[in-house]
N, CA, C and O atoms as a printed pandas DataFrame, in Angstrom:
     atom_number atom_name residue_name chain_id  residue_number  x_coord  y_coord  z_coord
0              1         N          MET        A               1    9.843   77.459   14.707
1              2        CA          MET        A               1   11.152   77.163   14.176
2              3         C          MET        A               1   11.245   75.665   13.890
3              4         O          MET        A               1   11.021   74.841   14.777
4              5         N          SER        A               2   11.566   75.332   12.686
5              6        CA          SER        A               2   11.698   73.920   12.321
6              7         C          SER        A               2   13.068   73.398   12.706
7              8         O          SER        A               2   14.096   74.016   12.427
8              9         N          VAL        A               3   13.056   72.248   13.353
9             10        CA          VAL        A               3   14.282   71.596   13.791
10            11         C          VAL        A               3   14.263   70.160   13.282
11            12         O          VAL        A               3   13.271   69.453   13.456
12            13         N          VAL        A               4   15.346   69.727   12.657
13            14        CA          VAL        A               4   15.480   68.338   12.247
14            15         C          VAL        A               4   15.951   67.558   13.465
15            16         O          VAL        A               4   16.934   67.931   14.106
16            17         N          VAL        A               5   15.252   66.482   13.783
17            18        CA          VAL        A               5   15.589   65.677   14.958
18            19         C          VAL        A               5   15.950   64.276   14.490
19            20         O          VAL        A               5   15.170   63.621   13.799
20            21         N          ARG        A               6   17.144   63.822   14.874
21            22        CA          ARG        A               6   17.579   62.455   14.581
22            23         C          ARG        A               6   17.534   61.671   15.884
23            24         O          ARG        A               6   18.132   62.068   16.885
24            25         N          LEU        A               7   16.816   60.552   15.858
25            26        CA          LEU        A               7   16.662   59.717   17.052
26            27         C          LEU        A               7   17.478   58.446   16.873
27            28         O          LEU        A               7   17.535   57.885   15.779
28            29         N          PHE        A               8   18.101   58.001   17.939
29            30        CA          PHE        A               8   18.975   56.842   17.872
30            31         C          PHE        A               8   18.538   55.765   18.854
31            32         O          PHE        A               8   17.918   56.049   19.879
32            33         N          ALA        A               9   18.872   54.536   18.524
33            34        CA          ALA        A               9   18.681   53.364   19.387
34            35         C          ALA        A               9   17.266   53.311   19.966
35            36         O          ALA        A               9   16.291   53.368   19.217
36            37         N          GLY        A              10   17.148   53.205   21.286
37            38        CA          GLY        A              10   15.856   53.053   21.943
38            39         C          GLY        A              10   14.913   54.216   21.716
39            40         O          GLY        A              10   13.696   54.030   21.734
40            41         N          ALA        A              11   15.444   55.415   21.503
41            42        CA          ALA        A              11   14.587   56.576   21.229
42            43         C          ALA        A              11   13.921   56.423   19.863
43            44         O          ALA        A              11   12.735   56.718   19.716
44            45         N          ALA        A              12   14.665   55.969   18.876
45            46        CA          ALA        A              12   14.097   55.743   17.538
46            47         C          ALA        A              12   13.062   54.627   17.579
47            48         O          ALA        A              12   12.006   54.725   16.954
48            49         N          GLU        A              13   13.366   53.581   18.307
49            50        CA          GLU        A              13   12.417   52.467   18.431
50            51         C          GLU        A              13   11.123   52.928   19.095
51            52         O          GLU        A              13   10.033   52.570   18.649
52            53         N          ALA        A              14   11.239   53.710   20.144
53            54        CA          ALA        A              14   10.056   54.191   20.865
54            55         C          ALA        A              14    9.221   55.149   20.009
55            56         O          ALA        A              14    7.992   55.133   20.073
56            57         N          ALA        A              15    9.889   55.977   19.214
57            58        CA          ALA        A              15    9.182   56.949   18.380
58            59         C          ALA        A              15    8.630   56.329   17.104
59            60         O          ALA        A              15    7.667   56.834   16.527
60            61         N          GLY        A              16    9.236   55.244   16.669
61            62        CA          GLY        A              16    8.823   54.621   15.416
62            63         C          GLY        A              16    9.417   55.283   14.189
63            64         O          GLY        A              16    9.049   54.948   13.063
64            65         N          VAL        A              17   10.333   56.218   14.393
65            66        CA          VAL        A              17   11.036   56.899   13.302
66            67         C          VAL        A              17   12.466   57.178   13.747
67            68         O          VAL        A              17   12.757   57.246   14.942
68            69         N          ASP        A              18   13.351   57.338   12.772
69            70        CA          ASP        A              18   14.714   57.706   13.159
70            71         C          ASP        A              18   15.036   59.161   12.827
71            72         O          ASP        A              18   16.098   59.667   13.189
72            73         N          GLU        A              19   14.108   59.831   12.132
73            74        CA          GLU        A              19   14.278   61.257   11.862
74            75         C          GLU        A              19   12.909   61.900   11.694
75            76         O          GLU        A              19   11.989   61.303   11.135
76            77         N          THR        A              20   12.791   63.130   12.189
77            78        CA          THR        A              20   11.540   63.869   12.087
78            79         C          THR        A              20   11.850   65.357   12.097
79            80         O          THR        A              20   12.967   65.760   12.424
80            81         N          VAL        A              21   10.877   66.165   11.745
81            82        CA          VAL        A              21   11.009   67.624   11.827
82            83         C          VAL        A              21    9.985   68.107   12.842
83            84         O          VAL        A              21    8.804   67.771   12.759
84            85         N          ILE        A              22   10.450   68.896   13.799
85            86        CA          ILE        A              22    9.622   69.368   14.908
86            87         C          ILE        A              22    9.727   70.885   14.980
87            88         O          ILE        A              22   10.775   71.459   14.684
88            89         N          GLU        A              23    8.645   71.520   15.371
89            90        CA          GLU        A              23    8.644   72.968   15.615
90            91         C          GLU        A              23    8.943   73.192   17.095
91            92         O          GLU        A              23    8.160   72.793   17.958
92            93         N          ALA        A              24   10.077   73.832   17.388
93            94        CA          ALA        A              24   10.452   74.117   18.777
94            95         C          ALA        A              24   11.532   75.189   18.796
95            96         O          ALA        A              24   12.358   75.271   17.887
96            97         N          ALA        A              25   11.516   76.012   19.848
97            98        CA          ALA        A              25   12.507   77.076   19.995
98            99         C          ALA        A              25   13.504   76.797   21.114
99           100         O          ALA        A              25   14.524   77.478   21.217
100          101         N          SER        A              26   13.219   75.795   21.956
101          102        CA          SER        A              26   14.135   75.452   23.047
102          103         C          SER        A              26   14.177   73.940   23.212
103          104         O          SER        A              26   13.345   73.219   22.661
104          105         N          ALA        A              27   15.142   73.478   23.968
105          106        CA          ALA        A              27   15.267   72.045   24.215
106          107         C          ALA        A              27   14.041   71.511   24.952
107          108         O          ALA        A              27   13.577   70.411   24.650
108          109         N          ALA        A              28   13.513   72.260   25.905
109          110        CA          ALA        A              28   12.327   71.817   26.640
110          111         C          ALA        A              28   11.127   71.716   25.709
111          112         O          ALA        A              28   10.376   70.743   25.770
112          113         N          GLU        A              29   10.942   72.713   24.847
113          114        CA          GLU        A              29    9.847   72.670   23.875
114          115         C          GLU        A              29   10.007   71.487   22.929
115          116         O          GLU        A              29    9.024   70.851   22.549
116          117         N          LEU        A              30   11.232   71.199   22.556
117          118        CA          LEU        A              30   11.496   70.074   21.659
118          119         C          LEU        A              30   11.080   68.758   22.307
119          120         O          LEU        A              30   10.439   67.925   21.665
120          121         N          ARG        A              31   11.434   68.569   23.552
121          122        CA          ARG        A              31   11.043   67.334   24.256
122          123         C          ARG        A              31    9.517   67.199   24.302
123          124         O          ARG        A              31    8.974   66.126   24.039
124          125         N          GLU        A              32    8.835   68.294   24.637
125          126        CA          GLU        A              32    7.366   68.264   24.709
126          127         C          GLU        A              32    6.751   67.968   23.339
127          128         O          GLU        A              32    5.815   67.176   23.234
128          129         N          ALA        A              33    7.271   68.595   22.308
129          130        CA          ALA        A              33    6.739   68.393   20.958
130          131         C          ALA        A              33    6.990   66.973   20.468
131          132         O          ALA        A              33    6.150   66.407   19.769
132          133         N          LEU        A              34    8.120   66.395   20.818
133          134        CA          LEU        A              34    8.409   65.009   20.429
134          135         C          LEU        A              34    7.409   64.048   21.061
135          136         O          LEU        A              34    6.931   63.122   20.405
136          137         N          VAL        A              35    7.097   64.266   22.324
137          138        CA          VAL        A              35    6.132   63.399   23.005
138          139         C          VAL        A              35    4.747   63.557   22.387
139          140         O          VAL        A              35    4.050   62.565   22.173
140          141         N          ARG        A              36    4.341   64.793   22.098
141          142        CA          ARG        A              36    3.033   65.009   21.446
142          143         C          ARG        A              36    2.978   64.316   20.087
143          144         O          ARG        A              36    1.956   63.734   19.724
144          145         N          ALA        A              37    4.059   64.376   19.350
145          146        CA          ALA        A              37    4.077   63.821   17.993
146          147         C          ALA        A              37    4.230   62.308   17.965
147          148         O          ALA        A              37    3.734   61.654   17.048
148          149         N          HIS        A              38    4.919   61.736   18.971
149          150        CA          HIS        A              38    5.283   60.319   18.870
150          151         C          HIS        A              38    4.869   59.463   20.054
151          152         O          HIS        A              38    5.170   58.270   20.080
152          153         N          GLY        A              39    4.187   60.040   21.034
153          154        CA          GLY        A              39    3.497   59.254   22.027
154          155         C          GLY        A              39    4.227   58.781   23.259
155          156         O          GLY        A              39    5.369   59.144   23.540
156          157         N          GLY        A              40    3.490   57.938   23.987
157          158        CA          GLY        A              40    3.860   57.492   25.325
158          159         C          GLY        A              40    5.121   56.678   25.422
159          160         O          GLY        A              40    5.863   56.803   26.396
160          161         N          ASP        A              41    5.386   55.839   24.428
161          162        CA          ASP        A              41    6.620   55.049   24.501
162          163         C          ASP        A              41    7.836   55.964   24.503
163          164         O          ASP        A              41    8.792   55.733   25.243
164          165         N          LEU        A              42    7.797   57.008   23.670
165          166        CA          LEU        A              42    8.900   57.961   23.652
166          167         C          LEU        A              42    8.939   58.755   24.955
167          168         O          LEU        A              42   10.022   59.086   25.440
168          169         N          ALA        A              43    7.787   59.064   25.524
169          170        CA          ALA        A              43    7.734   59.794   26.792
170          171         C          ALA        A              43    8.463   59.035   27.898
171          172         O          ALA        A              43    9.039   59.648   28.797
172          173         N          ALA        A              44    8.439   57.709   27.834
173          174        CA          ALA        A              44    9.119   56.897   28.841
174          175         C          ALA        A              44   10.635   56.894   28.655
175          176         O          ALA        A              44   11.381   56.766   29.626
176          177         N          VAL        A              45   11.085   57.033   27.422
177          178        CA          VAL        A              45   12.522   56.958   27.117
178          179         C          VAL        A              45   13.188   58.331   27.176
179          180         O          VAL        A              45   14.327   58.453   27.626
180          181         N          LEU        A              46   12.484   59.351   26.725
181          182        CA          LEU        A              46   13.063   60.676   26.525
182          183         C          LEU        A              46   13.722   61.294   27.760
183          184         O          LEU        A              46   14.750   61.955   27.609
184          185         N          PRO        A              47   13.191   61.117   28.971
185          186        CA          PRO        A              47   13.857   61.731   30.128
186          187         C          PRO        A              47   15.289   61.237   30.353
187          188         O          PRO        A              47   16.092   61.927   30.981
188          189         N          ARG        A              48   15.604   60.061   29.849
189          190        CA          ARG        A              48   16.955   59.515   30.015
190          191         C          ARG        A              48   17.883   59.886   28.864
191          192         O          ARG        A              48   19.067   59.550   28.887
192          193         N          CYS        A              49   17.353   60.575   27.862
193          194        CA          CYS        A              49   18.123   60.898   26.660
194          195         C          CYS        A              49   18.827   62.242   26.778
195          196         O          CYS        A              49   18.361   63.158   27.456
196          197         N          SER        A              50   19.959   62.330   26.100
197          198        CA          SER        A              50   20.661   63.601   25.945
198          199         C          SER        A              50   20.274   64.196   24.601
199          200         O          SER        A              50   20.051   63.474   23.629
200          201         N          LEU        A              51   20.196   65.518   24.557
201          202        CA          LEU        A              51   19.970   66.235   23.302
202          203         C          LEU        A              51   21.251   66.967   22.960
203          204         O          LEU        A              51   21.820   67.670   23.796
204          205         N          LEU        A              52   21.705   66.799   21.720
205          206        CA          LEU        A              52   22.909   67.479   21.263
206          207         C          LEU        A              52   22.619   68.201   19.962
207          208         O          LEU        A              52   21.973   67.653   19.069
208          209         N          SER        A              53   23.097   69.433   19.855
209          210        CA          SER        A              53   23.006   70.204   18.623
210          211         C          SER        A              53   24.415   70.656   18.273
211          212         O          SER        A              53   25.075   71.323   19.070
212          213         N          ASP        A              54   24.869   70.298   17.092
213          214        CA          ASP        A              54   26.240   70.607   16.672
214          215         C          ASP        A              54   27.258   70.090   17.686
215          216         O          ASP        A              54   28.272   70.740   17.939
216          217         N          GLY        A              55   26.990   68.927   18.261
217          218        CA          GLY        A              55   27.902   68.307   19.209
218          219         C          GLY        A              55   27.873   68.895   20.601
219          220         O          GLY        A              55   28.632   68.464   21.469
220          221         N          GLU        A              56   27.010   69.874   20.835
221          222        CA          GLU        A              56   26.917   70.518   22.143
222          223         C          GLU        A              56   25.675   70.045   22.874
223          224         O          GLU        A              56   24.587   70.010   22.300
224          225         N          TYR        A              57   25.837   69.676   24.153
225          226        CA          TYR        A              57   24.731   69.233   24.987
226          227         C          TYR        A              57   23.762   70.389   25.212
227          228         O          TYR        A              57   24.180   71.511   25.499
228          229         N          LEU        A              58   22.476   70.111   25.082
229          230        CA          LEU        A              58   21.443   71.129   25.300
230          231         C          LEU        A              58   20.806   70.965   26.673
231          232         O          LEU        A              58   20.333   69.885   27.027
232          233         N          GLU        A              59   20.801   72.045   27.435
233          234        CA          GLU        A              59   20.055   72.107   28.690
234          235         C          GLU        A              59   18.610   72.448   28.342
235          236         O          GLU        A              59   18.358   72.965   27.254
236          237         N          PRO        A              60   17.636   72.171   29.243
237          238        CA          PRO        A              60   16.229   72.412   28.917
238          239         C          PRO        A              60   15.909   73.828   28.430
239          240         O          PRO        A              60   15.083   73.982   27.530
240          241         N          GLY        A              61   16.518   74.838   28.981
241          242        CA          GLY        A              61   16.211   76.209   28.586
242          243         C          GLY        A              61   16.991   76.725   27.397
243          244         O          GLY        A              61   16.757   77.844   26.940
244          245         N          ASP        A              62   17.915   75.925   26.890
245          246        CA          ASP        A              62   18.739   76.369   25.769
246          247         C          ASP        A              62   17.904   76.571   24.511
247          248         O          ASP        A              62   17.030   75.765   24.190
248          249         N          ALA        A              63   18.188   77.654   23.809
249          250        CA          ALA        A              63   17.514   77.939   22.542
250          251         C          ALA        A              63   18.059   77.035   21.448
251          252         O          ALA        A              63   19.211   76.603   21.479
252          253         N          ILE        A              64   17.191   76.765   20.479
253          254        CA          ILE        A              64   17.577   75.986   19.311
254          255         C          ILE        A              64   17.308   76.848   18.090
255          256         O          ILE        A              64   16.216   77.397   17.940
256          257         N          SER        A              65   18.290   76.966   17.226
257          258        CA          SER        A              65   18.141   77.768   16.020
258          259         C          SER        A              65   17.268   77.056   15.002
259          260         O          SER        A              65   17.302   75.830   14.889
260          261         N          SER        A              66   16.493   77.827   14.268
261          262        CA          SER        A              66   15.692   77.265   13.190
262          263         C          SER        A              66   16.617   76.606   12.173
263          264         O          SER        A              66   17.640   77.175   11.791
264          265         N          GLY        A              67   16.256   75.423   11.747
265          266        CA          GLY        A              67   17.066   74.679   10.790
266          267         C          GLY        A              67   18.152   73.832   11.421
267          268         O          GLY        A              67   18.872   73.120   10.721
268          269         N          ALA        A              68   18.276   73.904   12.736
269          270        CA          ALA        A              68   19.290   73.103   13.433
270          271         C          ALA        A              68   18.961   71.620   13.330
271          272         O          ALA        A              68   17.816   71.239   13.088
272          273         N          THR        A              69   19.974   70.797   13.516
273          274        CA          THR        A              69   19.792   69.356   13.639
274          275         C          THR        A              69   20.110   68.980   15.073
275          276         O          THR        A              69   21.185   69.295   15.584
276          277         N          VAL        A              70   19.169   68.301   15.723
277          278        CA          VAL        A              70   19.328   67.870   17.110
278          279         C          VAL        A              70   19.332   66.354   17.148
279          280         O          VAL        A              70   18.448   65.711   16.583
280          281         N          ASP        A              71   20.323   65.784   17.810
281          282        CA          ASP        A              71   20.409   64.342   18.004
282          283         C          ASP        A              71   19.857   63.976   19.368
283          284         O          ASP        A              71   20.195   64.605   20.371
284          285         N          VAL        A              72   19.000   62.950   19.407
285          286        CA          VAL        A              72   18.428   62.428   20.645
286          287         C          VAL        A              72   19.135   61.112   20.934
287          288         O          VAL        A              72   18.948   60.121   20.228
288          289         N          LEU        A              73   19.952   61.121   21.986
289          290        CA          LEU        A              73   20.801   59.968   22.300
290          291         C          LEU        A              73   20.435   59.358   23.645
291          292         O          LEU        A              73   20.647   59.977   24.687
292          293         N          PRO        A              74   19.886   58.147   23.626
293          294        CA          PRO        A              74   19.641   57.465   24.902
294          295         C          PRO        A              74   20.970   56.997   25.479
295          296         O          PRO        A              74   21.972   56.960   24.766
296          297         N          PRO        A              75   20.994   56.638   26.759
297          298        CA          PRO        A              75   22.234   56.128   27.325
298          299         C          PRO        A              75   22.649   54.846   26.619
299          300         O          PRO        A              75   21.811   54.013   26.274
300          301         N          PHE        A              76   23.919   54.703   26.414
301          302        CA          PHE        A              76   24.445   53.524   25.745
302          303         C          PHE        A              76   25.216   52.690   26.751
303          304         O          PHE        A              76   25.887   53.226   27.633
304          305         N          ALA        A              77   25.117   51.383   26.614
305          306        CA          ALA        A              77   25.926   50.468   27.422
306          307         C          ALA        A              77   27.023   49.937   26.512
307          308         O          ALA        A              77   26.811   49.717   25.319
308          309         N          GLY        A              78   28.144   49.746   27.068
309          310        CA          GLY        A              78   29.259   49.245   26.254
310          311         C          GLY        A              78   30.087   48.266   27.051
311          312         O          GLY        A              78   29.894   48.066   28.250
312          313         N          GLY        A              79   30.988   47.685   26.358
313          314        CA          GLY        A              79   31.859   46.759   27.074
314          315         C          GLY        A              79   32.875   46.164   26.207
315          316         O          GLY        A              79   33.687   45.361   26.668
């Protein structure tokens, strides 16, 4: 299942891209596929990131529909 993934802030910097297409059927598979595709720097950032599809937080076992867009959001600091 093809999923469009948009990466933001530190996740985009670590991956070297701000958007990619990944084959995955669940949030856990998506995380694994992102690390395989974009390497160790992303592996260090990804555990702290939230995954959202259509504005809904994805748990590791949650299914992802083919053609979905998933946002990878690292924690943000504000003030």
